[in-house]
Amino acid sequence: MAEPQLDVKKPSGEHKQGDSNQQLPTDPGDNAKTADTCPELVLKVRIQSHKENDFIEVELDRQELSYQNLLQVSCYELGINPEQVEKIRKLPNTLLRKDKDILRLQDFQEVELILMKNGSSELAEYTPSLLEKPCYNSNAAKMTY
């Protein structure tokens, strides 16, 4: 008979569950704190391109956040050489220049790597693509019939 009395006392355990329900409003705050202390920062990264606009997600260790770390990890994930990168832009229009800028980034922000082309990005910006160039053969123009 003592056992049924213990079973009767188990509803007091339900009271404890009621207490845990009272703690639920504080759980979202706890979740926000754990998001801030999450060991990794996840960024969406892509290469600036007129043809391709897909992002990849890159994880950075929050303890080692720096401009160089962002550059190295992003380039590794995208399969490019860090020396090819001219600038890093936080979309839509903010250049990232120093470690302090990187520390302000939040999860899932979009970052774009701007690559140098042919050694001089200024020249490359004004160089028309093959589709924009007229087909012109200078040797054929010099030929006489």
Coordinates of N, CA and C in Angstrom, one line a residue:
M1 N 0.8 -1.2 0.0 CA 0.0 0.0 0.0 C 0.9 1.3 0.0
A2 N 2.1 1.1 0.5 CA 3.0 2.3 0.5 C 3.3 2.7 -1.0
E3 N 3.4 1.8 -1.9 CA 3.7 2.1 -3.2 C 2.6 3.0 -3.9
P4 N 1.3 2.6 -3.7 CA 0.3 3.5 -4.3 C 0.4 4.9 -3.7
Q5 N 0.8 5.0 -2.5 CA 0.9 6.4 -1.9 C 2.0 7.2 -2.6
L6 N 3.1 6.5 -2.9 CA 4.2 7.1 -3.7 C 3.7 7.6 -5.1
D7 N 2.8 6.7 -5.7 CA 2.3 7.1 -7.0 C 1.4 8.3 -6.8
V8 N 0.7 8.4 -5.7 CA -0.2 9.5 -5.5 C 0.6 10.8 -5.3
K9 N 1.8 10.6 -4.8 CA 2.6 11.8 -4.6 C 3.3 12.3 -5.9
K10 N 3.3 11.5 -6.9 CA 3.9 11.9 -8.2 C 3.2 13.1 -8.8
P11 N 2.0 13.3 -8.6 CA 1.4 14.6 -9.2 C 2.2 15.8 -8.7
S12 N 2.9 15.7 -7.5 CA 3.7 16.8 -7.1 C 4.8 17.0 -8.1
G13 N 5.2 16.0 -8.8 CA 6.2 16.1 -9.9 C 5.6 17.0 -11.0
E14 N 4.3 16.9 -11.2 CA 3.6 17.7 -12.2 C 3.7 19.2 -11.8
H15 N 3.7 19.4 -10.5 CA 3.9 20.7 -10.0 C 5.3 21.3 -10.4
K16 N 6.3 20.4 -10.4 CA 7.6 20.8 -10.8 C 7.6 21.1 -12.3
Q17 N 6.8 20.3 -13.1 CA 6.7 20.6 -14.5 C 6.1 22.0 -14.7
G18 N 5.1 22.3 -13.8 CA 4.5 23.6 -13.8 C 5.6 24.7 -13.6
D19 N 6.5 24.4 -12.7 CA 7.6 25.4 -12.4 C 8.4 25.5 -13.6
S20 N 8.7 24.4 -14.3 CA 9.5 24.5 -15.5 C 8.8 25.3 -16.6
N21 N 7.5 25.2 -16.6 CA 6.7 26.0 -17.6 C 6.8 27.5 -17.2
Q22 N 7.0 27.8 -16.0 CA 7.2 29.2 -15.6 C 8.6 29.7 -16.0
Q23 N 9.5 28.8 -16.2 CA 10.8 29.1 -16.7 C 10.9 29.3 -18.2
L24 N 9.9 28.8 -18.9 CA 9.9 29.0 -20.4 C 10.1 30.4 -20.9
P25 N 9.4 31.4 -20.3 CA 9.7 32.7 -20.8 C 11.1 33.1 -20.7
T26 N 11.9 32.6 -19.8 CA 13.3 33.0 -19.7 C 14.1 32.2 -20.7
D27 N 13.6 31.0 -21.2 CA 14.4 30.2 -22.1 C 14.7 31.0 -23.4
P28 N 13.8 31.7 -24.0 CA 14.2 32.5 -25.2 C 15.4 33.4 -25.0
G29 N 15.4 34.0 -23.8 CA 16.6 34.8 -23.5 C 17.8 34.0 -23.4
D30 N 17.7 32.8 -22.8 CA 18.8 31.9 -22.7 C 19.3 31.5 -24.1
N31 N 18.3 31.2 -25.0 CA 18.7 30.8 -26.3 C 19.4 32.0 -27.1
A32 N 19.0 33.2 -26.8 CA 19.7 34.3 -27.4 C 21.1 34.4 -26.9
K33 N 21.3 34.2 -25.6 CA 22.6 34.2 -25.1 C 23.5 33.1 -25.7
T34 N 22.9 31.9 -25.9 CA 23.7 30.8 -26.4 C 24.0 31.1 -27.9
A35 N 23.1 31.8 -28.6 CA 23.4 32.2 -30.0 C 24.6 33.1 -30.0
D36 N 24.7 34.1 -29.1 CA 25.8 35.0 -29.0 C 27.1 34.3 -28.7
T37 N 27.0 33.3 -27.9 CA 28.2 32.6 -27.4 C 28.5 31.4 -28.3
C38 N 27.8 31.2 -29.3 CA 28.0 30.1 -30.2 C 29.5 30.2 -30.7
P39 N 30.2 29.1 -30.8 CA 31.6 29.1 -31.1 C 31.9 29.5 -32.6
E40 N 30.8 29.5 -33.4 CA 31.1 29.8 -34.8 C 30.2 30.9 -35.3
L41 N 30.7 31.7 -36.2 CA 29.9 32.7 -36.9 C 29.7 32.2 -38.3
V42 N 28.4 32.1 -38.8 CA 28.1 31.6 -40.1 C 27.8 32.8 -41.0
L43 N 28.6 32.9 -42.1 CA 28.4 34.0 -43.1 C 28.0 33.4 -44.4
K44 N 27.3 34.1 -45.2 CA 27.0 33.7 -46.6 C 28.0 34.5 -47.5
V45 N 28.8 33.7 -48.2 CA 29.8 34.3 -49.0 C 29.7 33.9 -50.5
R46 N 30.0 34.9 -51.4 CA 30.1 34.6 -52.8 C 31.1 35.4 -53.5
I47 N 31.4 35.1 -54.7 CA 32.3 35.9 -55.5 C 31.5 36.9 -56.3
Q48 N 31.9 38.1 -56.4 CA 31.1 39.1 -57.3 C 31.2 38.6 -58.7
S49 N 30.0 38.4 -59.3 CA 29.9 37.9 -60.7 C 28.6 38.4 -61.2
H50 N 28.6 38.7 -62.5 CA 27.4 39.0 -63.2 C 26.6 37.8 -63.6
K51 N 27.2 36.6 -63.7 CA 26.6 35.4 -64.1 C 26.1 34.6 -62.9
E52 N 26.9 34.5 -61.9 CA 26.6 33.6 -60.7 C 26.3 34.4 -59.5
N53 N 25.2 34.1 -58.8 CA 24.9 34.9 -57.7 C 24.5 34.1 -56.4
D54 N 25.0 32.8 -56.5 CA 24.7 31.9 -55.3 C 25.8 32.1 -54.2
F55 N 25.3 31.9 -53.0 CA 26.2 32.0 -51.8 C 26.5 30.7 -51.3
I56 N 27.6 30.6 -50.6 CA 27.9 29.4 -49.8 C 28.0 29.9 -48.3
E57 N 27.7 29.0 -47.4 CA 27.8 29.3 -46.0 C 29.2 28.9 -45.5
V58 N 29.8 29.9 -44.8 CA 31.2 29.7 -44.3 C 31.1 29.9 -42.8
E59 N 31.8 29.0 -42.0 CA 31.8 29.1 -40.6 C 33.2 29.6 -40.1
L60 N 33.2 30.6 -39.3 CA 34.4 31.2 -38.7 C 34.4 31.1 -37.2
D61 N 35.5 30.7 -36.6 CA 35.6 30.6 -35.2 C 35.5 32.0 -34.6
R62 N 34.6 32.2 -33.7 CA 34.4 33.6 -33.1 C 35.6 34.0 -32.3
Q63 N 36.4 33.1 -31.8 CA 37.6 33.4 -31.0 C 38.7 33.9 -32.0
E64 N 38.6 33.6 -33.2 CA 39.7 34.0 -34.2 C 39.2 34.9 -35.3
L65 N 38.2 35.7 -35.0 CA 37.6 36.6 -36.0 C 38.6 37.7 -36.4
S66 N 38.9 37.7 -37.6 CA 39.8 38.8 -38.1 C 39.6 38.9 -39.7
Y67 N 40.0 40.0 -40.2 CA 39.9 40.2 -41.7 C 40.7 39.1 -42.4
Q68 N 41.9 38.8 -41.9 CA 42.7 37.8 -42.6 C 42.1 36.4 -42.5
N69 N 41.5 36.1 -41.3 CA 40.8 34.8 -41.2 C 39.6 34.7 -42.1
L70 N 38.8 35.7 -42.2 CA 37.7 35.7 -43.1 C 38.2 35.5 -44.6
L71 N 39.2 36.2 -44.9 CA 39.8 36.1 -46.3 C 40.3 34.7 -46.5
Q72 N 41.0 34.1 -45.6 CA 41.6 32.8 -45.8 C 40.5 31.7 -45.9
V73 N 39.6 31.7 -45.0 CA 38.5 30.7 -45.0 C 37.6 30.8 -46.2
S74 N 37.2 32.0 -46.5 CA 36.4 32.3 -47.7 C 37.0 31.8 -49.0
C75 N 38.3 32.2 -49.1 CA 39.0 31.8 -50.4 C 39.2 30.3 -50.4
Y76 N 39.5 29.6 -49.3 CA 39.6 28.2 -49.3 C 38.3 27.5 -49.7
E77 N 37.2 28.0 -49.1 CA 35.9 27.4 -49.4 C 35.5 27.6 -50.9
L78 N 35.8 28.8 -51.4 CA 35.4 29.1 -52.8 C 36.4 28.6 -53.8
G79 N 37.6 28.1 -53.4 CA 38.6 27.6 -54.3 C 39.4 28.7 -55.1
I80 N 39.6 29.8 -54.4 CA 40.4 30.9 -55.1 C 41.6 31.2 -54.2
N81 N 42.5 32.0 -54.8 CA 43.7 32.4 -54.2 C 43.4 33.7 -53.5
P82 N 43.8 33.9 -52.2 CA 43.6 35.2 -51.5 C 44.2 36.4 -52.2
E83 N 45.2 36.1 -52.9 CA 45.9 37.3 -53.6 C 45.1 37.8 -54.7
Q84 N 44.0 37.1 -55.2 CA 43.1 37.5 -56.2 C 42.1 38.5 -55.7
V85 N 41.9 38.5 -54.4 CA 40.8 39.3 -53.8 C 41.3 40.8 -53.7
E86 N 40.5 41.7 -54.3 CA 40.8 43.1 -54.1 C 40.1 43.7 -52.9
K87 N 38.8 43.4 -52.7 CA 38.0 43.9 -51.6 C 37.1 42.9 -51.1
I88 N 36.6 43.1 -49.9 CA 35.5 42.3 -49.3 C 34.4 43.3 -49.0
R89 N 33.2 42.9 -49.5 CA 32.0 43.8 -49.3 C 31.0 43.1 -48.5
K90 N 30.4 43.8 -47.5 CA 29.2 43.3 -46.8 C 28.1 43.9 -47.6
L91 N 27.2 43.0 -48.1 CA 26.1 43.5 -49.0 C 25.1 44.2 -48.1
P92 N 24.5 45.2 -48.7 CA 24.5 45.6 -50.1 C 25.7 46.5 -50.5
N93 N 26.3 47.3 -49.6 CA 27.2 48.3 -50.1 C 28.2 48.8 -49.1
T94 N 28.7 47.9 -48.2 CA 29.7 48.3 -47.2 C 31.0 47.5 -47.4
L95 N 32.1 48.2 -47.5 CA 33.4 47.6 -47.6 C 33.9 47.2 -46.2
L96 N 34.4 46.0 -46.1 CA 35.0 45.6 -44.9 C 36.5 45.8 -45.0
R97 N 37.1 46.5 -44.1 CA 38.5 46.9 -44.2 C 39.4 46.5 -43.1
K98 N 38.8 46.2 -41.9 CA 39.7 45.9 -40.8 C 39.0 44.9 -39.8
D99 N 39.8 44.4 -38.9 CA 39.3 43.4 -37.9 C 38.0 43.9 -37.2
K100 N 37.9 45.2 -36.9 CA 36.8 45.7 -36.1 C 35.5 45.6 -37.0
D101 N 35.6 45.7 -38.3 CA 34.5 45.5 -39.1 C 34.0 44.1 -39.1
I102 N 34.9 43.2 -39.1 CA 34.6 41.7 -39.1 C 33.9 41.4 -37.7
L103 N 34.4 41.9 -36.6 CA 33.8 41.6 -35.3 C 32.3 42.1 -35.2
R104 N 31.9 43.0 -36.0 CA 30.5 43.5 -36.0 C 29.6 42.6 -36.8
L105 N 30.1 41.7 -37.6 CA 29.3 40.9 -38.4 C 28.4 39.9 -37.6
Q106 N 27.2 39.6 -38.1 CA 26.3 38.8 -37.4 C 26.0 37.5 -38.3
D107 N 25.5 36.5 -37.7 CA 25.2 35.3 -38.4 C 24.3 35.5 -39.6
F108 N 24.7 34.8 -40.7 CA 24.0 34.8 -42.0 C 24.0 36.1 -42.7
Q109 N 24.9 37.0 -42.4 CA 25.1 38.2 -43.2 C 25.7 37.8 -44.5
E110 N 25.5 38.6 -45.6 CA 26.0 38.3 -46.9 C 27.2 39.1 -47.2
V111 N 28.3 38.4 -47.6 CA 29.6 39.0 -47.9 C 30.0 38.6 -49.3
E112 N 30.6 39.5 -50.0 CA 31.0 39.3 -51.4 C 32.5 39.6 -51.6
L113 N 33.2 38.7 -52.2 CA 34.6 38.9 -52.5 C 34.7 39.6 -53.9
I114 N 35.4 40.7 -54.0 CA 35.6 41.4 -55.3 C 37.0 41.0 -55.8
L115 N 37.1 40.4 -56.9 CA 38.4 39.9 -57.4 C 39.0 40.9 -58.3
M116 N 40.4 40.9 -58.3 CA 41.2 41.7 -59.2 C 41.2 41.0 -60.6
K117 N 41.2 41.7 -61.6 CA 41.2 41.1 -63.0 C 42.4 41.7 -63.7
N118 N 43.2 40.8 -64.2 CA 44.4 41.2 -65.0 C 45.3 42.2 -64.3
G119 N 45.4 42.1 -63.0 CA 46.4 42.9 -62.3 C 45.8 44.3 -62.0
S120 N 45.0 44.8 -62.8 CA 44.5 46.2 -62.5 C 42.9 46.2 -62.6
S121 N 42.3 46.3 -61.5 CA 40.8 46.2 -61.5 C 40.2 47.4 -62.2
E122 N 40.9 48.6 -62.2 CA 40.3 49.8 -62.8 C 40.3 49.5 -64.3
L123 N 41.3 49.0 -64.9 CA 41.4 48.7 -66.3 C 40.4 47.6 -66.7
A124 N 40.2 46.6 -65.9 CA 39.3 45.5 -66.1 C 37.9 46.0 -66.1
E125 N 37.6 47.0 -65.3 CA 36.2 47.5 -65.3 C 35.7 48.1 -66.6
Y126 N 36.7 48.7 -67.3 CA 36.3 49.3 -68.6 C 36.6 48.5 -69.8
T127 N 37.2 47.3 -69.6 CA 37.4 46.4 -70.7 C 36.2 45.6 -71.0
P128 N 35.7 45.8 -72.3 CA 34.5 45.1 -72.6 C 34.7 43.6 -72.7
S129 N 33.6 42.8 -72.4 CA 33.7 41.3 -72.5 C 33.7 40.9 -74.0
L130 N 34.0 39.7 -74.2 CA 34.0 39.2 -75.6 C 32.7 39.3 -76.3
L131 N 31.6 39.3 -75.5 CA 30.3 39.5 -76.1 C 30.1 40.9 -76.6
E132 N 30.7 41.8 -75.9 CA 30.5 43.3 -76.2 C 31.5 43.7 -77.3
K133 N 32.6 43.0 -77.5 CA 33.6 43.4 -78.6 C 33.1 43.1 -79.9
P134 N 33.2 44.0 -80.9 CA 32.9 43.6 -82.3 C 34.0 42.6 -82.8
C135 N 33.6 41.7 -83.6 CA 34.5 40.8 -84.2 C 35.3 41.5 -85.3
Y136 N 36.6 41.8 -85.0 CA 37.4 42.6 -85.9 C 38.8 41.9 -85.9
N137 N 39.2 41.6 -87.1 CA 40.6 41.0 -87.3 C 41.4 42.1 -88.0
S138 N 42.4 42.6 -87.3 CA 43.2 43.7 -87.8 C 44.0 43.2 -89.0
N139 N 44.5 42.0 -89.0 CA 45.2 41.4 -90.1 C 44.4 41.3 -91.3
A140 N 43.1 41.0 -91.2 CA 42.2 40.9 -92.3 C 42.0 42.2 -92.9
A141 N 41.9 43.3 -92.1 CA 41.7 44.6 -92.6 C 42.8 45.1 -93.4
K142 N 44.0 44.6 -93.2 CA 45.2 45.1 -93.9 C 45.4 44.3 -95.3
M143 N 44.7 43.3 -95.4 CA 44.8 42.5 -96.7 C 44.2 43.2 -97.8
T144 N 44.8 43.1 -98.9 CA 44.3 43.7 -100.2 C 43.9 42.6 -101.1
Y145 N 42.9 42.8 -101.9 CA 42.5 41.9 -102.9 C 42.8 42.3 -104.3

